[in-house]
CSV table of C-alpha atoms (C1' of nucleotides) in Angstrom, one decimal:
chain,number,residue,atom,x,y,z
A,1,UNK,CA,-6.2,27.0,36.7
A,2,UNK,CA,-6.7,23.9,34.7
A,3,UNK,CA,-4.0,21.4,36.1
A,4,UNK,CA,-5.5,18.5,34.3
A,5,UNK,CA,-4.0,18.4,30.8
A,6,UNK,CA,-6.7,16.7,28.9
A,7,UNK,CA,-10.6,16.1,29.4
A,8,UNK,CA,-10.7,12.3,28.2
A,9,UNK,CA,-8.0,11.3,30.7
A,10,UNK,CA,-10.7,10.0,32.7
A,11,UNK,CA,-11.7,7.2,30.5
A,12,UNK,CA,-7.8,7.5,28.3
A,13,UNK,CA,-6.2,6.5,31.6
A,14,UNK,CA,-8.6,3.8,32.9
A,15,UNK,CA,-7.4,1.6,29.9
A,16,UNK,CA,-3.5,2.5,30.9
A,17,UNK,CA,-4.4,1.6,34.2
A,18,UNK,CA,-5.2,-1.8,33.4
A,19,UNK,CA,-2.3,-1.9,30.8
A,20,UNK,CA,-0.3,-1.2,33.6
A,21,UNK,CA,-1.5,-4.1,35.4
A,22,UNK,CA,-2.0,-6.6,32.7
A,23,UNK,CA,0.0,-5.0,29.3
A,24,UNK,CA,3.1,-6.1,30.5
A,25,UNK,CA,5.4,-8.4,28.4
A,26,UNK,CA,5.2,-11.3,30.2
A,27,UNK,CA,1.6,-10.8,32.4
A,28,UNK,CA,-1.4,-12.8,30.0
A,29,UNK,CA,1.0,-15.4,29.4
A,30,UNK,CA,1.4,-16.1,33.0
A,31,UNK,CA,-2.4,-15.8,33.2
A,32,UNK,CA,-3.1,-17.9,30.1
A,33,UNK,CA,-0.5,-20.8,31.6
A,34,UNK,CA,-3.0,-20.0,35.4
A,35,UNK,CA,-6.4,-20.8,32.9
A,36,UNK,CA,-5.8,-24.6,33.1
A,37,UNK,CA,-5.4,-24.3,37.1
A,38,UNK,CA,-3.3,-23.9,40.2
A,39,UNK,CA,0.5,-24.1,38.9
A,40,UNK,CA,3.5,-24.2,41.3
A,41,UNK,CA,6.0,-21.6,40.6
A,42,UNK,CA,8.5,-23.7,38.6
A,43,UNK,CA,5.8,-25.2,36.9
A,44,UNK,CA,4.9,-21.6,35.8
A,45,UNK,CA,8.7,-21.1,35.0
A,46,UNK,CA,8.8,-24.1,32.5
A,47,UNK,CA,5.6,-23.3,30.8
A,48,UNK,CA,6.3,-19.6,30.1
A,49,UNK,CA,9.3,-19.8,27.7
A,50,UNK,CA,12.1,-17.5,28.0
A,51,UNK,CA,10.5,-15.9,31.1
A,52,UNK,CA,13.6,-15.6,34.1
A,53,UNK,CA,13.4,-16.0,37.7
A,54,UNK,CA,13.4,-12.8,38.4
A,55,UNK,CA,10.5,-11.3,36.0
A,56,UNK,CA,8.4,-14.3,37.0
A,57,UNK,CA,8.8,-13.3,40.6
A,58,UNK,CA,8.2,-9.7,39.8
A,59,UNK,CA,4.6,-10.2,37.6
A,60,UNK,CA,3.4,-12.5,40.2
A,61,UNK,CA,3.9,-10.4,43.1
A,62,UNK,CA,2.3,-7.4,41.1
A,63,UNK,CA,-0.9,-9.7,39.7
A,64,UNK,CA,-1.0,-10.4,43.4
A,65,UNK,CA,-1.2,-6.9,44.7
A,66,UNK,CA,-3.5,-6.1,41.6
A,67,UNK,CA,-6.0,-9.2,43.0
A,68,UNK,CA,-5.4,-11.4,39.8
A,69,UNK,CA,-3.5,-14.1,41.2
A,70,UNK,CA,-3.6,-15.7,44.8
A,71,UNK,CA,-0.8,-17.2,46.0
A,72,UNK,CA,-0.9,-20.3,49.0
A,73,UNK,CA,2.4,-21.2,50.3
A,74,UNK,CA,2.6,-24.9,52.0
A,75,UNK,CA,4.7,-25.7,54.5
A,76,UNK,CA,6.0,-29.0,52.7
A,77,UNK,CA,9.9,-29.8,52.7
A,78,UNK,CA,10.9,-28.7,49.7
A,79,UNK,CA,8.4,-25.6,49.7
A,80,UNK,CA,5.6,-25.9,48.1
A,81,UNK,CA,3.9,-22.4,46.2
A,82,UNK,CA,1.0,-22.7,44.7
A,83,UNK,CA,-0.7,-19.5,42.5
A,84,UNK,CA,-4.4,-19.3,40.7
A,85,UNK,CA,-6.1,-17.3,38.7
A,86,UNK,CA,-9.1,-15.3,41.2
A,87,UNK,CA,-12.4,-14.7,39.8
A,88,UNK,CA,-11.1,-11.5,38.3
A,89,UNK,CA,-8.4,-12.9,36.5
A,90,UNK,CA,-10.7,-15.6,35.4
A,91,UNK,CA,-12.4,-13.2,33.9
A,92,UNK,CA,-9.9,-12.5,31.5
A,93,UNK,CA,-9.8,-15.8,29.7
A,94,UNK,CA,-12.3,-14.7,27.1
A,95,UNK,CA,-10.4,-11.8,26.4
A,96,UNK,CA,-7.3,-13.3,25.8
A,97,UNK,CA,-8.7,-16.3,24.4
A,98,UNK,CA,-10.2,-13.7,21.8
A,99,UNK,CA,-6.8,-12.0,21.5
A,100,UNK,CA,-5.1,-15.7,20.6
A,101,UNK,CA,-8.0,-15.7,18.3
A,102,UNK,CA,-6.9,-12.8,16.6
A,103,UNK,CA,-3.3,-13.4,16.4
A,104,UNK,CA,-4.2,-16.9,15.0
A,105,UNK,CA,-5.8,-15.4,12.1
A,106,UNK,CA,-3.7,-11.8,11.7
A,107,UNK,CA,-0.2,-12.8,12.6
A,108,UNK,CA,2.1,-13.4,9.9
B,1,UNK,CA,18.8,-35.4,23.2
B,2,UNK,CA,15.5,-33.1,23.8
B,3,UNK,CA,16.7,-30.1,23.1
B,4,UNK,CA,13.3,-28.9,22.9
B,5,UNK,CA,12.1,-27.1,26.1
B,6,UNK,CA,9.0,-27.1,26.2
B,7,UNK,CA,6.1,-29.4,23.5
B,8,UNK,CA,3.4,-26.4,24.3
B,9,UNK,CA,6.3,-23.9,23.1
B,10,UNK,CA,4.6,-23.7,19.3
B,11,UNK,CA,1.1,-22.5,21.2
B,12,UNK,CA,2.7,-19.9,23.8
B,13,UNK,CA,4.8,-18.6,22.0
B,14,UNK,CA,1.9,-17.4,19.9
B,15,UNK,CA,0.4,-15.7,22.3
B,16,UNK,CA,4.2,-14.0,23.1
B,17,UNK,CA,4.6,-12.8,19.3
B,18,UNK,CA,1.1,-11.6,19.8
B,19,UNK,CA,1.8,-9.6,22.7
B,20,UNK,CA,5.4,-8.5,20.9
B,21,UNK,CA,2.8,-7.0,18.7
B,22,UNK,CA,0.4,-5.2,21.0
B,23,UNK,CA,1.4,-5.8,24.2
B,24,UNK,CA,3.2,-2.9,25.2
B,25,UNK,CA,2.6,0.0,27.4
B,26,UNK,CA,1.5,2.0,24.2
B,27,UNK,CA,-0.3,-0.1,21.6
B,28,UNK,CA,-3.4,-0.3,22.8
B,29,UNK,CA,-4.0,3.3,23.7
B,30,UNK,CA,-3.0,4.2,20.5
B,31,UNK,CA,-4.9,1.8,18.5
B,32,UNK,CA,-7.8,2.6,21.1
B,33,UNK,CA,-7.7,6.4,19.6
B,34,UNK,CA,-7.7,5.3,16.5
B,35,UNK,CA,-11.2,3.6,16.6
B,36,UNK,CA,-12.6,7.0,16.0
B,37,UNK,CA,-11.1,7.2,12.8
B,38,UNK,CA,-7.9,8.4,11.6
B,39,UNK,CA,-5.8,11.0,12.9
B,40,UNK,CA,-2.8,13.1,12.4
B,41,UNK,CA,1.1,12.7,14.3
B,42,UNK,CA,-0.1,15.8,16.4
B,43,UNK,CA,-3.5,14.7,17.3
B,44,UNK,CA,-2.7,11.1,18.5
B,45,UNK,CA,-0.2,13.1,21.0
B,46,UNK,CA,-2.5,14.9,22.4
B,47,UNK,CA,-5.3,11.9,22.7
B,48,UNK,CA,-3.2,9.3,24.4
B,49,UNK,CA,-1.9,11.0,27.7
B,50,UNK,CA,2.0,11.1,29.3
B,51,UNK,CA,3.2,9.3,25.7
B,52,UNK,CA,6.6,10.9,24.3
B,53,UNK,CA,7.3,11.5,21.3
B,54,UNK,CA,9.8,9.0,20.9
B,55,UNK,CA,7.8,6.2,22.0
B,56,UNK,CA,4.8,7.3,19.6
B,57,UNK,CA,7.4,7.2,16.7
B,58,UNK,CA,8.4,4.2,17.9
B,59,UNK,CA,4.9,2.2,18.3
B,60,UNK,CA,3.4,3.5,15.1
B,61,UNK,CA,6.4,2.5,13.1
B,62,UNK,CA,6.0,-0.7,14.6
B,63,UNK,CA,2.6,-1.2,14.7
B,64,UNK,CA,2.9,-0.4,10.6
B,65,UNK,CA,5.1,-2.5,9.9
B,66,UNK,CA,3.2,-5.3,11.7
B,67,UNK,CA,0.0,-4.0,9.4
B,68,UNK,CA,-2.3,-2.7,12.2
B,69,UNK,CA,-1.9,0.6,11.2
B,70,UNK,CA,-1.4,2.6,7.9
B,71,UNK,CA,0.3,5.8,7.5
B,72,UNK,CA,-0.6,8.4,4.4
B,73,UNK,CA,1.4,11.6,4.4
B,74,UNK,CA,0.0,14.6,2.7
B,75,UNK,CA,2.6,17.5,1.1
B,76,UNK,CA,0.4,20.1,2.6
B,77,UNK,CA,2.3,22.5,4.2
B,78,UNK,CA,2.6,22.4,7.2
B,79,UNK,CA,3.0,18.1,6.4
B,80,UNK,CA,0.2,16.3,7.2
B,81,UNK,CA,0.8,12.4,7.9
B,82,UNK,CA,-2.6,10.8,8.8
B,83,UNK,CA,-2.9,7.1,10.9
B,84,UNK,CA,-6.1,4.7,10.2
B,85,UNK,CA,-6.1,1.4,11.3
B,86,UNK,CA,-6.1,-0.9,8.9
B,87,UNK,CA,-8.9,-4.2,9.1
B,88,UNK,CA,-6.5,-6.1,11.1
B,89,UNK,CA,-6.2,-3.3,13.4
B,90,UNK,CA,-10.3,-2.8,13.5
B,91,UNK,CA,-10.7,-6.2,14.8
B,92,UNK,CA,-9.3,-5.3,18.2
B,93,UNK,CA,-11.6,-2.7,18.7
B,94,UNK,CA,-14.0,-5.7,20.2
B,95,UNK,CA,-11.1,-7.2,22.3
B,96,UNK,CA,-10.2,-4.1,23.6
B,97,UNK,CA,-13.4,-2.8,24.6
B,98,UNK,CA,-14.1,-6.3,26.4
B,99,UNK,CA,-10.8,-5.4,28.6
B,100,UNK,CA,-11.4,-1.9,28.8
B,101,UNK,CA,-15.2,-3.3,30.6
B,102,UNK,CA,-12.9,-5.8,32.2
B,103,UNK,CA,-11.3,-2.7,33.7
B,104,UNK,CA,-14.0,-0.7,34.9
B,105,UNK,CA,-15.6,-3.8,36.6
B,106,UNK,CA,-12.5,-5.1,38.6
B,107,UNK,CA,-9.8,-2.4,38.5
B,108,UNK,CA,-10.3,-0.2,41.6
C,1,DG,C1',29.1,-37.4,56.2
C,2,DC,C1',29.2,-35.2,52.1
C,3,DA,C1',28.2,-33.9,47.4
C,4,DC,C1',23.9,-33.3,44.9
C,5,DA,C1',19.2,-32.3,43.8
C,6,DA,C1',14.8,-29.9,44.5
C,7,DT,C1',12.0,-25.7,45.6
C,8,DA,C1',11.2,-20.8,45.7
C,9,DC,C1',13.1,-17.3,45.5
C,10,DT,C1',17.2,-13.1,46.0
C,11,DT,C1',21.2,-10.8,44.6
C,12,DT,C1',24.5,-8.8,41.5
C,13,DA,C1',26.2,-7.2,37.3
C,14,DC,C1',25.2,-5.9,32.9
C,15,DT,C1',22.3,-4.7,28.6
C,16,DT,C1',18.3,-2.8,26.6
C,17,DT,C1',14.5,0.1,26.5
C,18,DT,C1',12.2,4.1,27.8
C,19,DG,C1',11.6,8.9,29.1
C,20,DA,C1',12.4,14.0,29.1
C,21,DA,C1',14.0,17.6,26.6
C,22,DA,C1',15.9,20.0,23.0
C,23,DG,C1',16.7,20.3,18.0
C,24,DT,C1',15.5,20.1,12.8
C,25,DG,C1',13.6,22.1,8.5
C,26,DG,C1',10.2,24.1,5.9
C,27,DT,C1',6.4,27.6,5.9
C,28,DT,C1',3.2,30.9,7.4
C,29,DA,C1',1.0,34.3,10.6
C,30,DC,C1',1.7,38.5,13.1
D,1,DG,C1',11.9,39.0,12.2
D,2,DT,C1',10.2,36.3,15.6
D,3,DA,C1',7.1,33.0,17.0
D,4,DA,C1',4.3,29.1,15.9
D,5,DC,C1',2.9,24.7,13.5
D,6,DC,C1',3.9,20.0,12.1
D,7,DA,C1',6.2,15.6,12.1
D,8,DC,C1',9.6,13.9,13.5
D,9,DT,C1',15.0,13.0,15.2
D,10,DT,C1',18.7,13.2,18.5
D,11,DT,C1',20.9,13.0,22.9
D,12,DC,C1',21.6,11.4,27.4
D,13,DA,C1',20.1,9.8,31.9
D,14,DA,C1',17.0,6.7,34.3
D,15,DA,C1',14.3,2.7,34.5
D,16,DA,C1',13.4,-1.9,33.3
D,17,DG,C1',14.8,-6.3,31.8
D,18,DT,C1',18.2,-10.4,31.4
D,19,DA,C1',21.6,-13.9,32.8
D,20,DA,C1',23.8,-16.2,36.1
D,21,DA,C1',25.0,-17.3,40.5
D,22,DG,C1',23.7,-17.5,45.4
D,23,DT,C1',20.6,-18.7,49.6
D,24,DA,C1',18.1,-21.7,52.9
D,25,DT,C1',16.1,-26.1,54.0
D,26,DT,C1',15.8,-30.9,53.7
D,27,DG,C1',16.1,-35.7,51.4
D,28,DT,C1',18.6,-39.2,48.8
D,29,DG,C1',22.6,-41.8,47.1
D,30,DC,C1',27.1,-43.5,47.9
DNA sequence: GCACAATACTTTACTTTTGAAAGTGGTTAC
DNA sequence: GTAACCACTTTCAAAAGTAAAGTATTGTGC
């Protein structure tokens, strides 16, 4: 009998599902930095402060899997990388553009 | 010279304190139950599903002391401490409904 | 012809944060 | 008198994050 712990989960976990994807530390700035267009991935390393290598690496590949960010590799000498923003993650720029909004006028 | 990393720094890092704020696996659930008024240590427990204790603690502490939420206790017995968001904390109830339909569009 | 730089990562070692579980203290219901 | 309720707190292991160095490939300067 009754396995599932809570009725609401339903809709309670659809917004932890996309925390998951996109309420990580350093995920909407990585997407906020991807608004203004296709970015390398050092370029994305220098425009994200304090990010590291390895976190970078890390969101991008899981924005990736999530369908967020698309990712073209070039064949150029040195590499070249380039990841943008896919009409879903698009989609988020009013919503964090709103969220800057509000930090503008709550935050300190 | 140019010890400065980055001249967008002041802007993005903004949007980082921001997300310091609400950002995390938890804030936004919480502040989600909230929306349908205020509600006691116990009841937020059971609304927002897999949270700990600990990590509740944690994110209400924090989210009062960045004035999102506000915490009255009660010397009923048993101790009744209520949580109501405060105005600040309203105005993400927009924001976070936009990314919850964000969710239910693309996520899936 | 060899050190050095650039790009896009990977690896390693370590610190911090998070999670699960049990405990606390006061009171009431059974 | 034992169990339950409430709002936490404590403890300890596991997971996640950070810093720094390493990898592979090629191009340039000396």
């Amino acid at each position: 009998m009754g396995v599932k712990k809570n009725e609401k989960s339903g809709e309670r976990c659809a917004l932890q599902e996309i925390l998951g994807i996109i309420g990580g530390k350093w995920s909407m700035s990585i997407i906020y930095a991807l608004f203004s267009g296709k970015k390398r991935f050092s370029e994305l390393e220098r425009m994200v402060p304090n990010i590291n290598t390895r976190m970078l690496v890390k969101e991008l590949k899981n924005m990736e899997a999530n369908g967020i960010v698309k990712r073209e590799v070039f064949a150029t000498v040195p590499p070249t990388v380039e990841y943008t923003l896919t009409t879903k993650g698009e989609k988020l720029e009013p919503i964090i553009n709103e969220l800057y909004k509000w930090g503008l006028e709550y935050v300190n």
